[in-house]
Amino acid sequence: DMAFVECAQGLARRAIKETRDDPSDRVRHAFRLCNSRQPTLAELSRLTNLYGEFLQACRTDSEAATKLVGSAKPDVVETAEAAALVALARCIMNLDEFVTRE
């Protein structure tokens, strides 16, 4: 769904813009924006590790990373970093806690 990808791109751009140049800060901020709470240490660890895996994959396949980021890549980070954060944003937005609001 293209709208879902665009939302993830927007979340990634916002996390990059509103945080320092630290992956765990960006992961924490994106999670808090989506779930209205800070991630637990276990959640933060898992998501930060996942970000690292995405970053490695995006550095390996720069063409896919460029497609994932879209046309509005932030200038302050490399394409692979932005793409890894978009991929992570998609994961956060797929969490049951985000999808199901009560």
Short mmCIF file of C-alpha atoms in Angstrom, two decimals:
data_model
loop_
_atom_site.label_atom_id
_atom_site.label_comp_id
_atom_site.label_asym_id
_atom_site.label_seq_id
_atom_site.Cartn_x
_atom_site.Cartn_y
_atom_site.Cartn_z
CA ASP A 1 0.00 0.00 0.00
CA MET A 2 1.64 3.22 -1.17
CA ALA A 3 -0.05 5.35 1.50
CA PHE A 4 1.48 3.16 4.20
CA VAL A 5 4.94 3.54 2.64
CA GLU A 6 4.51 7.31 2.45
CA CYS A 7 3.52 7.41 6.13
CA ALA A 8 6.64 5.43 7.01
CA GLN A 9 8.76 7.81 4.94
CA GLY A 10 7.23 10.76 6.77
CA LEU A 11 7.84 9.16 10.16
CA ALA A 12 11.47 8.47 9.23
CA ARG A 13 11.99 12.07 8.05
CA ARG A 14 10.48 13.38 11.27
CA ALA A 15 12.64 11.11 13.43
CA ILE A 16 15.74 12.30 11.56
CA LYS A 17 14.76 15.98 11.78
CA GLU A 18 13.75 15.98 15.45
CA THR A 19 16.64 13.99 16.99
CA ARG A 20 20.39 14.03 17.32
CA ASP A 21 22.55 11.94 15.02
CA ASP A 22 22.12 8.79 17.10
CA PRO A 23 20.26 5.71 15.82
CA SER A 24 18.89 4.75 19.24
CA ASP A 25 17.49 8.28 19.72
CA ARG A 26 15.80 8.06 16.34
CA VAL A 27 14.40 4.61 17.08
CA ARG A 28 13.14 5.77 20.49
CA HIS A 29 11.55 8.90 19.00
CA ALA A 30 9.77 7.04 16.18
CA PHE A 31 8.45 4.48 18.65
CA ARG A 32 7.21 7.20 21.02
CA LEU A 33 5.47 9.08 18.21
CA CYS A 34 3.58 5.94 17.19
CA ASN A 35 2.79 4.44 20.59
CA SER A 36 2.65 7.47 22.92
CA ARG A 37 5.18 5.89 25.28
CA GLN A 38 8.87 5.19 25.53
CA PRO A 39 10.00 1.72 24.44
CA THR A 40 11.14 -0.66 27.15
CA LEU A 41 14.83 -1.52 27.23
CA ALA A 42 14.07 -4.86 25.55
CA GLU A 43 12.00 -3.18 22.82
CA LEU A 44 14.66 -0.52 22.25
CA SER A 45 17.39 -3.15 22.03
CA ARG A 46 15.43 -5.27 19.54
CA LEU A 47 14.45 -2.29 17.39
CA THR A 48 17.98 -0.86 17.40
CA ASN A 49 19.38 -4.23 16.34
CA LEU A 50 16.75 -4.43 13.60
CA TYR A 51 17.72 -0.94 12.43
CA GLY A 52 21.34 -2.14 12.20
CA GLU A 53 20.28 -5.12 10.08
CA PHE A 54 18.25 -2.86 7.80
CA LEU A 55 21.17 -0.43 7.51
CA GLN A 56 23.51 -3.21 6.45
CA ALA A 57 21.01 -4.45 3.86
CA CYS A 58 20.44 -0.92 2.53
CA ARG A 59 24.16 -0.33 2.16
CA THR A 60 24.39 -3.58 0.19
CA ASP A 61 21.52 -2.70 -2.18
CA SER A 62 21.68 1.04 -2.81
CA GLU A 63 19.08 0.90 -5.60
CA ALA A 64 16.45 -0.59 -3.29
CA ALA A 65 17.41 1.89 -0.57
CA THR A 66 16.88 4.80 -2.95
CA LYS A 67 13.42 3.50 -3.89
CA LEU A 68 12.47 2.99 -0.26
CA VAL A 69 13.44 6.54 0.75
CA GLY A 70 11.52 8.13 -2.09
CA SER A 71 11.99 11.63 -3.42
CA ALA A 72 12.14 13.48 -0.10
CA LYS A 73 15.44 12.14 1.31
CA PRO A 74 16.73 14.28 4.19
CA ASP A 75 20.08 15.90 3.33
CA VAL A 76 21.61 15.27 6.75
CA VAL A 77 21.90 11.48 6.40
CA GLU A 78 23.06 9.05 3.75
CA THR A 79 20.44 7.24 1.69
CA ALA A 80 21.08 3.90 3.42
CA GLU A 81 20.44 5.43 6.86
CA ALA A 82 17.21 7.06 5.74
CA ALA A 83 16.04 3.84 4.06
CA ALA A 84 16.84 1.77 7.15
CA LEU A 85 14.76 4.16 9.24
CA VAL A 86 11.87 3.94 6.74
CA ALA A 87 12.01 0.14 6.98
CA LEU A 88 12.05 0.35 10.77
CA ALA A 89 9.14 2.82 10.73
CA ARG A 90 7.15 0.30 8.71
CA CYS A 91 7.82 -2.32 11.40
CA ILE A 92 6.79 0.01 14.21
CA MET A 93 3.62 0.93 12.33
CA ASN A 94 2.79 -2.78 12.01
CA LEU A 95 2.94 -3.42 15.75
CA ASP A 96 -0.38 -4.46 17.23
CA GLU A 97 -0.08 -1.64 19.75
CA PHE A 98 -0.03 0.89 16.91
CA VAL A 99 -2.71 -0.73 14.74
CA THR A 100 -5.17 -1.48 17.54
CA ARG A 101 -6.27 1.51 19.58
CA GLU A 102 -8.73 1.01 22.42
#
